[in-house]
Amino acid sequence: MKKTFLLILVLLTALVPVKADEGMWLPLLISSRIDDMQAKGFRLTAEDIYSVNKASLKDAVVRFGGGCTGEVVSPDGLLFTNHHCGYGQIQEHSTVEHDYLKDGFWAMSKEEELPNPGLTVSFLQSMEDVTDRVLKGYVPSMTNGQRDSLVQANSRIITDAINNQAKGIRSSVEGLYYANQYFLFVYKIYSDVRLVGAPPSSIGKFGGDTDNWMWPRHTGDFSIFRIYADKNNEPAEYSKDNVPYKPKRYFTISRKGVKEGDFTMVYGTPGTTKEYVTSDEVRYTGEVSDPEKIALRTMRLDIQKKYMSQDQAVRIQYSSKNASVSNAWKKWQGEAKGLARRKTVESKMDYEDRFRKWAENNQYKGLLEQISSLYERRNPYFRAQEYYNETVSTIELLTFASRVHSALKDGRPVETVADAFYKDYYQPIDEETFVAMMGAFDKQLSSAFKPAYHTQKLAQYGSLEAWRNDLFARSIFTDKDKVLSLTKEDLPKIETDPAYEMYNAYNQWYRKELQPTVSRLGQEINLANRRYMKAQMEFQPDKTFYPDANRTLRVSYGQVAGYNPSDAISYSPISTLKGIIEKDNPDIFDYNIPQTLRDIYAEGGHDDQPVCFLATNHTSGGNSGSPVLNADGELIGINFDRVWEGTMSDLAFDPEFCRNISLDIRYLLFVVEKIGHAQWLLDEMTFAD
Ligand code: ARG
Ligand code: GLU
């Protein structure tokens, strides 16, 4: 008996999945994690990760553009990020004659690198806890409004003393832990960032939306840029006199490769997580918001796909739109499923029961009830707002009408707006979307959450189809020539156009009836969460809390590991070129690789060429392009995705299912050398071996 028990215990221990490491840690405070990191294999120190006194790894990491991360990899300011992060720039430079999206782009010298006005990269200079300074003058008798004004004024004093636009220095004070603490972040922003290289989309976006959020993955998701500076290495707007930026620190690249169990660290700027919210928020997200938005997007995607499969031109027109609709659609499916699978609502409720008992005799008594009632009041409005965004707002003709209206009003040229719109517009898709989306809006919302205009129009026409037919027949926005002839004098006429009129009626209602309530209750929820966050820290004094992601620089660490998504399926963590060849199919757009890659493979010897790998790092949207480092702080990959079964990690991390997906840096090197023939780029990199 005892023996069997022991045996079971041993077996269980052996079967316990590798422990994934939850947490997105502030680099400044990484000393509190360094023992754990070192125990898991890391060989550097906290000072190596973050220091203001000497060059550290943080000096090689940048916030790239609006929503991504990038890393410096040479003494001449060479930068890696994802293909999907540089997509806009690559597209910008593409024409019919030079289609860099399709064919790739490789500068063969610095002179051939392409400038990208508007694109910036931000280096974090320093971060610092400024809670005392931000709350200076605060007394508990203040109202929340008074506290907010004080925080704003104090933060302003701090940042005004630092900001220096001419030198590219920008600082911001960010509330962490729901603004229980305030940190000052100082950035140096470089604004001459040039495109150096990008693989063809059939490599950089290989697998497309079919493979997005999935494993096994074979996407060569990288692009290469270079940061330029003035003669003093300082930030400057684009000028041909600028010179390559000399970084304080750049990453050494390791070609040693990865294997299961290896330590990995991701250093980047994750966007938004909500790890400390109550069961109310999780229930709304997993049981209401996600399923409803998924259903709406499924209808839209089906309509798009139907027309895209009938016509090659339509497929091109809608591929980017389709990709962005499908990206969140797929993520939400994983999130809703993951929250249900790990019973997040139930486990949060258990936790809340224990919290409630603890709070029975302290100042937090009643806090959870307050939060629940706030959500109860907010949710119907919030849900209507989400419906508005996913239905009315998705009818292209309506938003176009509003864009033309504001261009004319502001005296901007209509041509630009019109050209961009008609290039990628296919009216049958929009017409069918109109009926499907307005039908869902009508059916799913109670009359209290619909504008009077809606009810009135439906009564007038008798059916959505009749409404649609009349709107598309009468609106001038379906006719490019008519739109191009519009002038400011036509504004009154536009305001009675059925498309503009409809846009305006719903938008007014949205802004008057929904927005104010949603934002007021949202603010109250935030304030209640501030107290709840503080209370949780008192409730669990031994737990180390990491702050929710907010686009600031974070470190997460873990190890290379596969996972078991469902019964009898087990994924190993490394994909290879062999898998690309297995998927290769000239008839399927997402899997049609360039002929050169087929030829290279045919030479033989490349079966084991690594392409992507899985690890247990806690990442989120915004971590795209992040450097993935080994135990010695050398670059082994570029983060670009998570597996869909683990996307609930934005609300609740599950070590069994949460995996980040990285490009193996050796595939980048392979593509640069064999597809791009850009040896000169490899020559400026530093390799560990
Ligand atoms: N899922 C990744 C992210 O959230 C990649 C998105 C781009 N790729 C795509 N196939 N849509 O950004
Ligand atoms: N692709 C995402 C990004 O652009 C990263 C995937 C994720 O959400 O983890 O940041």
Coordinates of C-alpha atoms in Angstrom, one line a residue, residues 142-448:
M142 CA -9.2 64.4 -0.3
T143 CA -11.8 63.3 -2.8
N144 CA -10.7 61.1 -5.7
G145 CA -11.0 64.1 -8.0
Q146 CA -8.7 66.2 -5.8
R147 CA -6.2 63.3 -5.6
D148 CA -6.2 63.0 -9.4
S149 CA -5.6 66.7 -9.9
L150 CA -2.8 66.6 -7.4
V151 CA -1.2 63.5 -9.1
Q152 CA -1.4 65.3 -12.4
A153 CA 0.1 68.5 -11.2
N154 CA 3.0 66.8 -9.4
S155 CA 3.7 64.5 -12.3
R156 CA 3.8 67.5 -14.6
I157 CA 6.4 69.2 -12.4
I158 CA 8.5 66.1 -12.5
T159 CA 8.3 65.5 -16.3
D160 CA 8.5 69.2 -17.3
A161 CA 11.9 69.3 -15.6
I162 CA 13.1 66.4 -17.7
N163 CA 11.5 66.6 -21.1
N164 CA 13.6 68.1 -23.8
Q165 CA 12.1 67.8 -27.3
A166 CA 15.2 69.0 -29.0
K167 CA 17.2 66.2 -27.4
G168 CA 14.5 63.6 -28.0
I169 CA 14.0 63.1 -24.2
R170 CA 10.5 62.3 -23.1
S171 CA 9.4 61.2 -19.7
S172 CA 6.2 59.9 -18.3
V173 CA 4.9 59.1 -14.8
E174 CA 2.9 55.8 -14.9
G175 CA 0.7 54.5 -12.2
L176 CA 1.5 50.8 -11.4
Y177 CA -0.6 48.4 -9.3
Y178 CA -3.7 50.5 -10.2
A179 CA -1.9 53.7 -9.2
N180 CA -0.9 52.5 -5.7
Q181 CA 2.6 53.3 -6.9
Y182 CA 4.0 55.7 -9.4
F183 CA 7.1 55.2 -11.5
L184 CA 8.9 57.7 -13.7
F185 CA 10.1 56.5 -17.1
V186 CA 12.6 58.5 -19.1
Y187 CA 13.0 57.7 -22.8
K188 CA 15.3 58.8 -25.5
I189 CA 13.5 58.8 -28.8
Y190 CA 15.2 58.3 -32.1
S191 CA 13.3 59.3 -35.2
D192 CA 15.5 58.4 -38.1
V193 CA 14.9 54.7 -38.5
R194 CA 15.5 53.1 -41.9
L195 CA 14.3 49.9 -43.4
V196 CA 17.2 47.6 -44.1
G197 CA 15.7 44.2 -44.9
A198 CA 12.6 42.1 -45.0
P199 CA 11.9 38.6 -46.3
P200 CA 9.1 38.0 -48.8
S201 CA 5.8 37.7 -47.0
S202 CA 5.7 34.1 -48.1
I203 CA 8.5 33.7 -45.4
G204 CA 7.8 36.6 -43.1
K205 CA 4.1 35.8 -42.9
F206 CA 4.3 32.1 -43.8
G207 CA 1.2 30.4 -42.5
G208 CA -0.7 33.7 -42.5
D209 CA -3.9 33.7 -40.5
T210 CA -4.2 29.9 -40.8
D211 CA -1.3 29.4 -38.5
N212 CA -1.6 32.6 -36.5
W213 CA -1.7 31.9 -32.7
M214 CA -0.9 28.3 -33.4
W215 CA 1.7 25.6 -33.1
P216 CA 3.5 24.0 -35.0
R217 CA 4.5 27.3 -36.5
H218 CA 7.0 28.1 -39.3
T219 CA 6.8 31.9 -39.7
G220 CA 10.0 33.8 -40.5
D221 CA 8.5 36.8 -38.7
F222 CA 11.4 39.3 -38.8
S223 CA 12.3 42.6 -40.4
I224 CA 15.5 44.6 -40.1
F225 CA 15.9 48.3 -39.5
R226 CA 18.8 50.7 -38.6
I227 CA 18.7 53.6 -36.2
Y228 CA 20.4 56.9 -37.4
A229 CA 21.6 59.8 -35.2
D230 CA 23.2 63.2 -35.8
K231 CA 27.0 63.6 -35.7
N232 CA 26.9 63.6 -31.9
N233 CA 24.9 60.3 -31.7
E234 CA 21.9 62.3 -30.6
P235 CA 18.3 61.9 -31.9
A236 CA 17.5 63.8 -35.1
E237 CA 14.8 63.9 -37.8
Y238 CA 15.8 62.1 -41.0
S239 CA 18.7 63.7 -42.8
K240 CA 21.0 62.3 -45.4
D241 CA 23.8 63.6 -43.2
N242 CA 22.8 61.5 -40.2
V243 CA 25.1 58.6 -39.3
P244 CA 24.4 55.1 -37.9
Y245 CA 23.6 55.2 -34.2
K246 CA 26.3 53.9 -31.9
P247 CA 24.5 52.0 -29.1
K248 CA 25.6 51.8 -25.5
R249 CA 24.9 48.1 -25.8
Y250 CA 23.9 45.7 -28.5
F251 CA 23.1 42.0 -28.3
T252 CA 25.6 39.3 -29.1
I253 CA 23.9 36.5 -31.1
S254 CA 24.1 32.9 -30.2
R255 CA 24.1 30.2 -32.9
K256 CA 24.4 27.4 -30.3
G257 CA 20.6 26.9 -30.5
V258 CA 18.0 25.9 -28.0
K259 CA 16.8 22.6 -26.6
E260 CA 13.9 21.7 -24.3
G261 CA 14.5 22.9 -20.8
D262 CA 16.9 25.7 -21.7
F263 CA 16.5 29.0 -19.7
T264 CA 14.9 31.8 -21.8
M265 CA 14.3 35.4 -21.0
V266 CA 12.1 37.9 -22.9
Y267 CA 12.9 41.6 -22.5
G268 CA 10.2 43.8 -24.0
T269 CA 7.1 46.0 -23.7
P270 CA 3.9 44.1 -23.1
G271 CA 0.7 46.1 -23.6
T272 CA -2.1 45.3 -21.2
T273 CA -2.9 42.6 -18.7
K274 CA -5.5 42.3 -15.9
E275 CA -4.2 39.7 -13.5
Y276 CA -5.7 41.1 -10.3
V277 CA -9.3 41.8 -11.2
T278 CA -12.3 40.1 -9.6
S279 CA -14.4 37.2 -10.9
D280 CA -16.9 39.9 -12.2
E281 CA -14.5 41.0 -14.9
V282 CA -13.4 37.5 -15.8
R283 CA -17.0 36.3 -16.1
Y284 CA -17.9 39.2 -18.3
T285 CA -14.9 38.7 -20.5
G286 CA -15.1 34.9 -20.8
E287 CA -18.8 34.4 -20.8
V288 CA -20.2 37.5 -22.5
S289 CA -17.8 39.7 -24.3
D290 CA -15.5 37.1 -26.0
P291 CA -18.3 34.8 -27.2
E292 CA -20.4 37.6 -28.5
K293 CA -17.6 39.3 -30.3
I294 CA -16.4 36.0 -31.7
A295 CA -19.9 35.3 -33.1
L296 CA -20.1 38.7 -34.8
R297 CA -16.6 38.4 -36.3
T298 CA -17.3 34.9 -37.5
M299 CA -20.2 36.3 -39.6
R300 CA -18.0 39.1 -41.0
L301 CA -15.1 36.7 -41.7
D302 CA -17.4 34.3 -43.5
I303 CA -18.8 37.0 -45.7
Q304 CA -15.3 38.3 -46.5
K305 CA -14.1 34.8 -47.2
K306 CA -17.0 33.9 -49.5
Y307 CA -16.2 36.9 -51.9
M308 CA -12.4 36.5 -51.4
S309 CA -12.5 32.9 -52.7
Q310 CA -14.4 33.9 -55.8
D311 CA -12.1 36.7 -57.0
Q312 CA -8.4 37.2 -56.7
A313 CA -8.7 41.0 -56.8
V314 CA -11.1 40.9 -53.8
R315 CA -8.7 38.5 -52.0
I316 CA -6.0 41.1 -52.3
Q317 CA -8.3 44.0 -51.3
Y318 CA -9.5 42.3 -48.2
S319 CA -6.4 40.3 -47.0
S320 CA -5.2 42.9 -44.6
K321 CA -8.7 43.8 -43.3
N322 CA -9.4 40.1 -42.9
A323 CA -6.1 39.5 -41.0
S324 CA -6.9 42.2 -38.5
V325 CA -10.4 41.0 -37.9
S326 CA -9.2 37.4 -37.6
N327 CA -6.3 38.2 -35.2
A328 CA -8.4 39.1 -32.2
W329 CA -11.1 36.7 -33.2
K330 CA -8.8 33.8 -32.8
K331 CA -7.2 35.2 -29.6
W332 CA -10.6 35.6 -27.9
Q333 CA -11.5 32.0 -28.7
G334 CA -8.4 30.8 -26.9
E335 CA -9.1 33.2 -24.0
A336 CA -12.7 32.2 -23.5
K337 CA -11.8 28.5 -23.7
G338 CA -8.8 28.9 -21.5
L339 CA -10.7 30.8 -18.8
A340 CA -13.4 28.1 -18.8
R341 CA -10.9 25.2 -18.8
R342 CA -9.0 26.4 -15.8
K343 CA -12.2 27.5 -14.1
T344 CA -10.9 31.0 -13.5
V345 CA -14.2 32.4 -12.4
E346 CA -14.7 29.7 -9.8
S347 CA -11.1 29.9 -8.5
K348 CA -11.4 33.7 -8.3
M349 CA -14.6 33.3 -6.3
D350 CA -13.0 30.9 -3.9
Y351 CA -10.2 33.4 -3.4
E352 CA -12.8 36.1 -3.0
D353 CA -14.5 34.1 -0.3
R354 CA -11.3 33.8 1.7
F355 CA -10.6 37.5 1.1
R356 CA -14.1 38.4 2.3
K357 CA -13.6 36.5 5.6
W358 CA -10.3 38.2 6.1
A359 CA -11.8 41.6 5.4
E360 CA -14.7 41.0 7.8
N361 CA -13.1 43.2 10.4
N362 CA -11.1 45.7 8.5
Q363 CA -11.5 48.7 6.2
Y364 CA -12.0 46.5 3.1
K365 CA -15.3 45.0 4.3
G366 CA -17.8 45.4 1.5
L367 CA -15.2 46.2 -1.1
L368 CA -16.0 43.1 -3.2
E369 CA -19.7 43.8 -3.1
Q370 CA -19.0 47.4 -4.2
I371 CA -17.0 46.1 -7.2
S372 CA -19.6 43.6 -8.2
S373 CA -22.3 46.2 -8.1
L374 CA -20.2 48.6 -10.2
Y375 CA -19.7 45.9 -12.9
E376 CA -23.4 45.1 -12.8
R377 CA -24.2 48.7 -13.5
R378 CA -21.5 49.1 -16.1
N379 CA -21.9 45.9 -18.1
P380 CA -25.1 46.6 -20.0
Y381 CA -23.7 49.9 -21.3
F382 CA -20.3 48.4 -21.9
R383 CA -21.9 45.5 -23.8
A384 CA -23.9 48.0 -26.0
Q385 CA -20.6 49.9 -26.6
E386 CA -18.9 46.7 -27.7
Y387 CA -21.8 45.9 -30.0
Y388 CA -21.6 49.3 -31.5
N389 CA -17.9 48.8 -32.2
E390 CA -18.3 45.4 -33.7
T391 CA -21.4 46.1 -35.8
V392 CA -22.4 49.7 -36.8
S393 CA -18.7 50.7 -36.9
T394 CA -17.7 47.9 -39.2
I395 CA -19.9 49.1 -42.1
E396 CA -17.2 50.6 -44.2
L397 CA -19.4 53.0 -46.2
L398 CA -20.5 54.7 -43.0
T399 CA -17.0 55.3 -41.5
F400 CA -15.9 56.5 -45.0
A401 CA -18.7 59.0 -45.1
S402 CA -17.6 60.4 -41.8
R403 CA -14.0 60.6 -42.9
V404 CA -14.9 62.5 -46.1
H405 CA -17.1 64.8 -44.0
S406 CA -14.3 65.7 -41.6
A407 CA -11.7 66.0 -44.4
L408 CA -13.9 68.6 -46.1
K409 CA -14.6 70.3 -42.8
D410 CA -10.9 70.6 -42.0
G411 CA -10.0 71.6 -45.6
R412 CA -7.9 68.4 -46.2
P413 CA -7.9 66.9 -49.7
V414 CA -10.6 64.3 -50.3
E415 CA -8.5 62.5 -52.9
T416 CA -6.2 60.8 -50.3
V417 CA -9.2 59.6 -48.2
A418 CA -11.1 58.4 -51.3
D419 CA -8.1 56.7 -53.0
A420 CA -7.2 54.7 -49.9
F421 CA -10.9 53.7 -49.5
Y422 CA -11.8 52.6 -53.0
K423 CA -8.6 50.8 -53.6
D424 CA -9.7 48.2 -51.0
Y425 CA -13.5 48.4 -51.2
Y426 CA -15.8 45.8 -52.5
Q427 CA -19.4 46.9 -52.1
P428 CA -21.1 43.4 -52.1
I429 CA -19.1 42.5 -48.9
D430 CA -20.1 45.8 -47.3
E431 CA -23.8 45.3 -48.2
E432 CA -23.9 41.8 -46.9
T433 CA -22.1 42.9 -43.7
F434 CA -24.6 45.7 -43.2
V435 CA -27.5 43.2 -43.1
A436 CA -25.7 40.7 -40.9
M437 CA -24.3 43.2 -38.4
M438 CA -27.4 45.4 -38.1
G439 CA -29.4 42.3 -37.7
A440 CA -27.3 41.2 -34.8
F441 CA -27.4 44.6 -33.3
D442 CA -31.2 44.6 -33.5
K443 CA -31.6 41.1 -32.2
Q444 CA -29.1 41.1 -29.3
L445 CA -29.7 44.5 -27.7
S446 CA -32.8 45.4 -25.7
S447 CA -34.7 48.5 -26.9
A448 CA -33.2 50.6 -24.0

